[in-house]
mmCIF file of C-alpha atoms in Angstrom:
data_model
loop_
_atom_site.group_PDB
_atom_site.id
_atom_site.type_symbol
_atom_site.label_atom_id
_atom_site.label_comp_id
_atom_site.label_asym_id
_atom_site.label_seq_id
_atom_site.Cartn_x
_atom_site.Cartn_y
_atom_site.Cartn_z
ATOM 1 C CA UNK D 1 9.674 16.038 35.068
ATOM 2 C CA UNK D 2 7.584 18.637 36.291
ATOM 3 C CA UNK D 3 8.489 21.550 38.636
ATOM 4 C CA UNK D 4 10.388 20.327 41.479
ATOM 5 C CA UNK D 5 10.256 16.350 41.756
ATOM 6 C CA UNK D 6 9.217 13.334 38.742
ATOM 7 C CA UNK D 7 5.667 14.615 37.369
ATOM 8 C CA UNK D 8 3.558 13.221 35.536
ATOM 9 C CA UNK D 9 5.140 11.125 32.899
ATOM 10 C CA UNK D 10 2.664 11.171 30.239
ATOM 11 C CA UNK D 11 1.601 7.305 30.640
ATOM 12 C CA UNK D 12 -0.779 7.646 27.110
ATOM 13 C CA UNK D 13 2.031 8.286 25.061
ATOM 14 C CA UNK D 14 3.363 5.123 26.069
ATOM 15 C CA UNK D 15 0.638 2.957 25.544
ATOM 16 C CA UNK D 16 -2.393 1.699 28.197
ATOM 17 C CA UNK D 17 -0.089 -1.774 28.231
ATOM 18 C CA UNK D 18 2.945 -0.545 29.533
ATOM 19 C CA UNK D 19 4.310 -0.854 32.543
ATOM 20 C CA UNK D 20 4.641 2.058 35.556
ATOM 21 C CA UNK D 21 7.466 4.158 35.063
ATOM 22 C CA UNK D 22 9.237 5.067 39.009
ATOM 23 C CA UNK D 23 8.084 8.140 38.015
ATOM 24 C CA UNK D 24 5.051 7.293 38.387
ATOM 25 C CA UNK D 25 4.497 6.018 41.893
ATOM 26 C CA UNK D 26 6.881 8.532 43.021
ATOM 27 C CA UNK D 27 4.004 11.124 41.329
ATOM 28 C CA UNK D 28 1.056 9.414 43.058
ATOM 29 C CA UNK D 29 2.407 9.704 45.891
ATOM 30 C CA UNK D 30 3.510 12.640 45.790
ATOM 31 C CA UNK D 31 0.092 14.419 44.542
ATOM 32 C CA UNK D 32 -1.455 12.345 47.674
ATOM 33 C CA UNK D 33 1.260 14.324 50.618
ATOM 34 C CA UNK D 34 2.762 10.870 50.612
ATOM 35 C CA UNK D 35 6.108 12.733 50.380
ATOM 36 C CA UNK D 36 8.412 10.337 53.222
ATOM 37 C CA UNK D 37 6.714 6.980 51.241
ATOM 38 C CA UNK D 38 8.338 8.788 47.914
ATOM 39 C CA UNK D 39 11.108 9.810 49.576
ATOM 40 C CA UNK D 40 11.934 5.889 50.953
ATOM 41 C CA UNK D 41 11.501 4.535 47.378
ATOM 42 C CA UNK D 42 13.993 7.060 46.109
ATOM 43 C CA UNK D 43 16.752 5.995 48.649
ATOM 44 C CA UNK D 44 18.635 3.659 47.369
ATOM 45 C CA UNK D 45 18.921 4.856 43.908
ATOM 46 C CA UNK D 46 19.694 8.707 45.444
ATOM 47 C CA UNK D 47 23.011 7.532 46.977
ATOM 48 C CA UNK D 48 24.762 6.539 43.400
ATOM 49 C CA UNK D 49 22.311 8.533 41.177
ATOM 50 C CA UNK D 50 22.277 12.372 40.987
ATOM 51 C CA UNK D 51 19.146 13.153 39.614
ATOM 52 C CA UNK D 52 17.085 10.340 42.489
ATOM 53 C CA UNK D 53 18.741 12.254 45.037
ATOM 54 C CA UNK D 54 18.011 15.270 43.803
ATOM 55 C CA UNK D 55 14.140 14.709 43.169
ATOM 56 C CA UNK D 56 14.170 12.920 46.789
ATOM 57 C CA UNK D 57 15.712 16.353 48.231
ATOM 58 C CA UNK D 58 12.726 18.505 46.359
ATOM 59 C CA UNK D 59 10.143 15.740 47.747
ATOM 60 C CA UNK D 60 11.271 16.397 51.260
ATOM 61 C CA UNK D 61 12.041 20.470 50.635
ATOM 62 C CA UNK D 62 7.750 20.129 49.130
ATOM 63 C CA UNK D 63 6.684 18.388 52.669
ATOM 64 C CA UNK D 64 8.591 20.984 54.680
ATOM 65 C CA UNK D 65 6.961 23.637 52.499
ATOM 66 C CA UNK D 66 2.760 21.664 53.208
ATOM 67 C CA UNK D 67 3.882 20.552 57.052
ATOM 68 C CA UNK D 68 5.791 23.692 58.687
ATOM 69 C CA UNK D 69 8.378 20.536 60.143
ATOM 70 C CA UNK D 70 10.599 17.729 59.024
ATOM 71 C CA UNK D 71 13.277 20.382 58.056
ATOM 72 C CA UNK D 72 16.401 17.988 59.451
ATOM 73 C CA UNK D 73 15.285 15.281 56.684
ATOM 74 C CA UNK D 74 14.919 17.557 54.013
ATOM 75 C CA UNK D 75 18.005 19.554 54.953
ATOM 76 C CA UNK D 76 19.946 15.493 55.031
ATOM 77 C CA UNK D 77 18.725 14.381 51.262
ATOM 78 C CA UNK D 78 19.456 18.262 50.293
ATOM 79 C CA UNK D 79 23.144 17.726 50.848
ATOM 80 C CA UNK D 80 23.668 14.321 49.856
ATOM 81 C CA UNK D 81 22.564 15.314 46.540
ATOM 82 C CA UNK D 82 24.772 18.349 46.596
ATOM 83 C CA UNK D 83 27.532 16.030 47.440
ATOM 84 C CA UNK D 84 26.927 13.657 44.498
ATOM 85 C CA UNK D 85 26.314 16.201 41.697
ATOM 86 C CA UNK D 86 28.718 15.959 39.028
ATOM 87 C CA UNK D 87 28.442 18.173 36.422
ATOM 88 C CA UNK D 88 26.918 21.455 36.339
ATOM 89 C CA UNK D 89 23.535 21.088 36.060
ATOM 90 C CA UNK D 90 23.554 19.045 38.705
ATOM 91 C CA UNK D 91 25.208 21.597 41.092
ATOM 92 C CA UNK D 92 23.027 24.508 39.362
ATOM 93 C CA UNK D 93 19.951 22.465 40.316
ATOM 94 C CA UNK D 94 20.868 21.530 44.082
ATOM 95 C CA UNK D 95 22.132 25.196 44.581
ATOM 96 C CA UNK D 96 18.037 26.318 43.429
ATOM 97 C CA UNK D 97 16.482 23.915 45.611
ATOM 98 C CA UNK D 98 19.081 25.156 48.640
ATOM 99 C CA UNK D 99 18.176 28.445 48.123
ATOM 100 C CA UNK D 100 14.542 27.253 48.147
ATOM 101 C CA UNK D 101 15.203 25.374 51.481
ATOM 102 C CA UNK D 102 16.062 28.683 52.597
ATOM 103 C CA UNK D 103 13.214 30.303 51.795
ATOM 104 C CA UNK D 104 10.920 27.831 53.214
ATOM 105 C CA UNK D 105 12.254 28.097 56.896
ATOM 106 C CA UNK D 106 12.424 31.712 56.033
ATOM 107 C CA UNK D 107 8.660 31.431 56.020
ATOM 108 C CA UNK D 108 7.231 29.079 58.125
ATOM 109 C CA UNK D 109 10.796 27.593 59.875
ATOM 110 C CA UNK D 110 11.902 28.908 63.186
ATOM 111 C CA UNK D 111 14.861 31.503 62.146
ATOM 112 C CA UNK D 112 15.762 34.449 58.931
ATOM 113 C CA UNK D 113 17.040 32.471 56.283
ATOM 114 C CA UNK D 114 16.672 34.785 53.590
ATOM 115 C CA UNK D 115 20.634 35.704 53.183
ATOM 116 C CA UNK D 116 21.134 32.080 52.615
ATOM 117 C CA UNK D 117 18.088 31.598 49.679
ATOM 118 C CA UNK D 118 19.517 34.764 48.393
ATOM 119 C CA UNK D 119 22.858 33.252 48.100
ATOM 120 C CA UNK D 120 22.093 29.921 46.351
ATOM 121 C CA UNK D 121 19.807 30.993 43.601
ATOM 122 C CA UNK D 122 22.507 33.334 42.566
ATOM 123 C CA UNK D 123 25.011 30.735 42.491
ATOM 124 C CA UNK D 124 22.331 28.724 40.768
ATOM 125 C CA UNK D 125 22.131 32.179 38.157
ATOM 126 C CA UNK D 126 26.036 31.830 37.733
ATOM 127 C CA UNK D 127 25.638 28.193 37.145
ATOM 128 C CA UNK D 128 22.921 28.509 34.328
ATOM 129 C CA UNK D 129 22.865 29.139 30.962
ATOM 130 C CA UNK D 130 20.332 31.804 30.296
ATOM 131 C CA UNK D 131 18.418 29.073 28.473
ATOM 132 C CA UNK D 132 19.135 26.313 30.259
ATOM 133 C CA UNK D 133 15.643 23.841 31.505
ATOM 134 C CA UNK D 134 16.551 24.612 34.784
ATOM 135 C CA UNK D 135 15.739 28.732 34.522
ATOM 136 C CA UNK D 136 11.772 28.943 34.590
ATOM 137 C CA UNK D 137 12.560 26.989 38.605
ATOM 138 C CA UNK D 138 14.868 29.678 38.884
ATOM 139 C CA UNK D 139 12.999 32.296 38.035
ATOM 140 C CA UNK D 140 9.702 31.328 40.274
ATOM 141 C CA UNK D 141 11.832 30.505 43.235
ATOM 142 C CA UNK D 142 13.258 34.132 43.234
ATOM 143 C CA UNK D 143 10.163 35.802 42.719
ATOM 144 C CA UNK D 144 8.715 33.846 45.630
ATOM 145 C CA UNK D 145 11.281 35.495 47.657
ATOM 146 C CA UNK D 146 11.221 39.161 46.263
ATOM 147 C CA UNK D 147 7.000 38.486 47.333
ATOM 148 C CA UNK D 148 7.268 37.279 50.706
ATOM 149 C CA UNK D 149 10.464 37.784 52.175
ATOM 150 C CA UNK D 150 11.575 41.079 50.352
ATOM 151 C CA UNK D 151 7.922 42.228 49.802
ATOM 152 C CA UNK D 152 9.240 43.757 46.539
ATOM 153 C CA UNK D 153 5.981 43.285 44.242
ATOM 154 C CA UNK D 154 7.414 44.502 40.836
ATOM 155 C CA UNK D 155 10.695 41.970 41.110
ATOM 156 C CA UNK D 156 8.320 39.465 41.700
ATOM 157 C CA UNK D 157 6.407 40.086 38.832
ATOM 158 C CA UNK D 158 8.939 40.340 36.289
ATOM 159 C CA UNK D 159 10.711 36.875 37.936
ATOM 160 C CA UNK D 160 7.270 35.085 38.040
ATOM 161 C CA UNK D 161 6.359 36.240 34.187
ATOM 162 C CA UNK D 162 9.738 34.816 33.306
ATOM 163 C CA UNK D 163 9.002 31.780 35.075
ATOM 164 C CA UNK D 164 5.516 31.761 33.162
ATOM 165 C CA UNK D 165 6.798 32.333 29.972
ATOM 166 C CA UNK D 166 10.294 29.268 30.069
ATOM 167 C CA UNK D 167 7.353 26.614 31.749
ATOM 168 C CA UNK D 168 5.235 27.170 28.903
ATOM 169 C CA UNK D 169 7.641 26.830 26.789
ATOM 170 C CA UNK D 170 8.774 23.804 27.706
ATOM 171 C CA UNK D 171 5.191 22.088 28.914
ATOM 172 C CA UNK D 172 6.253 22.712 32.583
ATOM 173 C CA UNK D 173 2.086 22.912 33.723
ATOM 174 C CA UNK D 174 2.728 21.744 36.652
ATOM 175 C CA UNK D 175 5.010 24.957 37.070
ATOM 176 C CA UNK D 176 2.468 26.940 35.451
ATOM 177 C CA UNK D 177 -0.456 26.377 38.183
ATOM 178 C CA UNK D 178 1.448 27.988 40.206
ATOM 179 C CA UNK D 179 3.191 30.867 38.087
ATOM 180 C CA UNK D 180 -0.847 31.832 37.216
ATOM 181 C CA UNK D 181 -1.753 31.493 40.946
ATOM 182 C CA UNK D 182 1.168 33.858 42.192
ATOM 183 C CA UNK D 183 0.309 36.312 38.866
ATOM 184 C CA UNK D 184 -3.234 36.167 40.152
ATOM 185 C CA UNK D 185 -2.354 37.000 43.796
ATOM 186 C CA UNK D 186 -0.527 40.432 42.552
ATOM 187 C CA UNK D 187 -3.416 41.854 40.278
ATOM 188 C CA UNK D 188 -5.438 41.147 43.601
ATOM 189 C CA UNK D 189 -3.010 43.287 45.533
ATOM 190 C CA UNK D 190 -2.752 45.815 42.568
ATOM 191 C CA UNK D 191 -6.821 45.707 42.818
ATOM 192 C CA UNK D 192 -7.148 43.568 39.195
ATOM 193 C CA UNK D 193 -9.477 41.473 40.251
ATOM 194 C CA UNK D 194 -10.372 40.352 36.541
ATOM 195 C CA UNK D 195 -7.249 39.230 35.571
ATOM 196 C CA UNK D 196 -6.713 37.603 39.313
ATOM 197 C CA UNK D 197 -9.902 35.463 38.908
ATOM 198 C CA UNK D 198 -8.333 34.346 35.022
ATOM 199 C CA UNK D 199 -5.122 33.352 36.534
ATOM 200 C CA UNK D 200 -7.056 32.052 40.004
ATOM 201 C CA UNK D 201 -9.534 29.882 38.035
ATOM 202 C CA UNK D 202 -6.120 28.397 35.608
ATOM 203 C CA UNK D 203 -4.583 27.535 38.302
ATOM 204 C CA UNK D 204 -6.993 25.471 39.871
ATOM 205 C CA UNK D 205 -8.117 23.703 36.765
ATOM 206 C CA UNK D 206 -4.300 22.410 35.752
ATOM 207 C CA UNK D 207 -4.057 21.461 39.312
ATOM 208 C CA UNK D 208 -7.279 19.149 39.059
ATOM 209 C CA UNK D 209 -6.449 18.325 34.947
ATOM 210 C CA UNK D 210 -2.593 17.181 36.165
ATOM 211 C CA UNK D 211 -4.231 15.173 39.611
ATOM 212 C CA UNK D 212 -1.555 17.213 42.108
ATOM 213 C CA UNK D 213 -4.120 16.586 45.121
ATOM 214 C CA UNK D 214 -2.024 17.909 47.390
ATOM 215 C CA UNK D 215 -1.639 21.476 45.185
ATOM 216 C CA UNK D 216 -5.813 21.730 44.614
ATOM 217 C CA UNK D 217 -6.542 23.164 48.193
ATOM 218 C CA UNK D 218 -5.136 26.092 48.480
ATOM 219 C CA UNK D 219 -6.099 26.381 44.581
ATOM 220 C CA UNK D 220 -9.714 26.707 45.930
ATOM 221 C CA UNK D 221 -9.046 29.001 48.650
ATOM 222 C CA UNK D 222 -7.032 31.460 46.619
ATOM 223 C CA UNK D 223 -10.386 31.277 43.693
ATOM 224 C CA UNK D 224 -12.283 32.235 46.782
ATOM 225 C CA UNK D 225 -10.570 35.297 47.693
ATOM 226 C CA UNK D 226 -12.633 37.048 44.002
ATOM 227 C CA UNK D 227 -15.686 34.592 44.133
ATOM 228 C CA UNK D 228 -19.066 36.066 44.988
ATOM 229 C CA UNK D 229 -20.366 34.565 48.786
ATOM 230 C CA UNK D 230 -22.320 32.222 48.378
ATOM 231 C CA UNK D 231 -19.139 30.342 45.900
ATOM 232 C CA UNK D 232 -16.859 31.504 47.776
ATOM 233 C CA UNK D 233 -18.254 30.019 50.916
ATOM 234 C CA UNK D 234 -18.394 26.563 48.636
ATOM 235 C CA UNK D 235 -14.471 26.686 47.779
ATOM 236 C CA UNK D 236 -13.142 27.040 51.401
ATOM 237 C CA UNK D 237 -15.380 24.509 52.349
ATOM 238 C CA UNK D 238 -14.400 21.981 49.861
ATOM 239 C CA UNK D 239 -10.890 23.450 50.320
ATOM 240 C CA UNK D 240 -11.316 22.309 54.088
ATOM 241 C CA UNK D 241 -12.708 19.083 52.871
ATOM 242 C CA UNK D 242 -9.957 17.769 51.136
ATOM 243 C CA UNK D 243 -7.290 19.447 53.725
ATOM 244 C CA UNK D 244 -9.048 17.343 56.187
ATOM 245 C CA UNK D 245 -8.719 14.500 53.749
ATOM 246 C CA UNK D 246 -4.738 15.019 53.457
ATOM 247 C CA UNK D 247 -4.288 14.874 56.580
ATOM 248 C CA UNK D 248 -4.068 18.530 57.900
ATOM 249 C CA UNK D 249 -1.819 19.922 54.905
ATOM 250 C CA UNK D 250 -0.955 22.263 53.991
ATOM 251 C CA UNK D 251 -0.996 23.712 57.954
ATOM 252 C CA UNK D 252 -0.748 27.367 56.779
ATOM 253 C CA UNK D 253 -4.090 26.539 55.020
ATOM 254 C CA UNK D 254 -5.288 24.448 57.783
ATOM 255 C CA UNK D 255 -5.556 26.925 60.015
ATOM 256 C CA UNK D 256 -7.102 29.680 58.076
ATOM 257 C CA UNK D 257 -9.422 27.804 57.265
ATOM 258 C CA UNK D 258 -9.672 25.495 60.480
ATOM 259 C CA UNK D 259 -10.063 22.711 59.425
ATOM 260 C CA UNK D 260 -6.849 19.995 60.180
ATOM 261 C CA UNK D 261 -5.842 17.699 63.248
ATOM 262 C CA UNK D 262 -3.602 20.431 65.047
ATOM 263 C CA UNK D 263 -4.574 24.260 65.643
ATOM 264 C CA UNK D 264 -1.004 24.576 67.581
ATOM 265 C CA UNK D 265 2.975 24.635 65.284
ATOM 266 C CA UNK D 266 4.567 21.399 64.816
ATOM 267 C CA UNK D 267 7.080 19.899 67.432
ATOM 268 C CA UNK D 268 10.236 21.519 65.334
ATOM 269 C CA UNK D 269 8.622 24.396 63.119
ATOM 270 C CA UNK D 270 6.256 26.962 63.336
ATOM 271 C CA UNK D 271 4.562 29.466 60.605
ATOM 272 C CA UNK D 272 6.415 32.721 61.815
ATOM 273 C CA UNK D 273 5.812 35.345 59.370
ATOM 274 C CA UNK D 274 2.732 36.503 57.657
ATOM 275 C CA UNK D 275 3.514 35.646 53.957
ATOM 276 C CA UNK D 276 2.885 39.435 51.450
ATOM 277 C CA UNK D 277 1.632 36.596 48.716
ATOM 278 C CA UNK D 278 0.772 32.567 48.745
ATOM 279 C CA UNK D 279 4.019 31.299 49.933
ATOM 280 C CA UNK D 280 4.066 28.567 46.880
#
């Protein structure tokens, strides 16, 4: 598992002749912006397996994050994950996903769900022991709420640092790619360009190494913010080409770069607020 959903499963550790695991296919689809196809693969197992139900919900929430649409599918998948959760850890993970969906909807959707996001993440914290594997992701999502909804960079920095350290201890490099990026954004806002460049560069490098293709364009655009003009133009052009290749996602970056297939809002969601920092 990596960040929110199946990630690279370390195939080399299983040997070059090992057959693909289900997570390998889900990861490849997810990384190429094929969230619905990945979710469809998990649909049969999700009816009886809480872990599969949660991964499926997280995939569809991530689709909302990148498309600002498809809210009803994510909501249905999350309700199933909440319904089949059987252990405290599973209920905590479902609550964390609930908080993330409410956050994404608040930033990109049609209405403010800040109270719901805070309540769900607070419930997650109450359910999880201090050393639980889910703590780094919870801390990261609390940082997102603090940064982009509460406009509290100090609280965001504290949450991101906890998430960054926890992800490092657990080897979650995909989550570290996100914490690097958000810590860098806060450094840039504080005028520390050197630290910002270090963080943006580390985030991009990790995403490229992991093959998280759909997350590379935002990392390129972020690095462009702290690069010399010629290099910044090259990075933004590369990001725009990648956004176009993936069908115009993420939609919020496509609008910034003038890339993608449509400039208008999707039919069932719209970008309503300007986030203070990167939204994911």
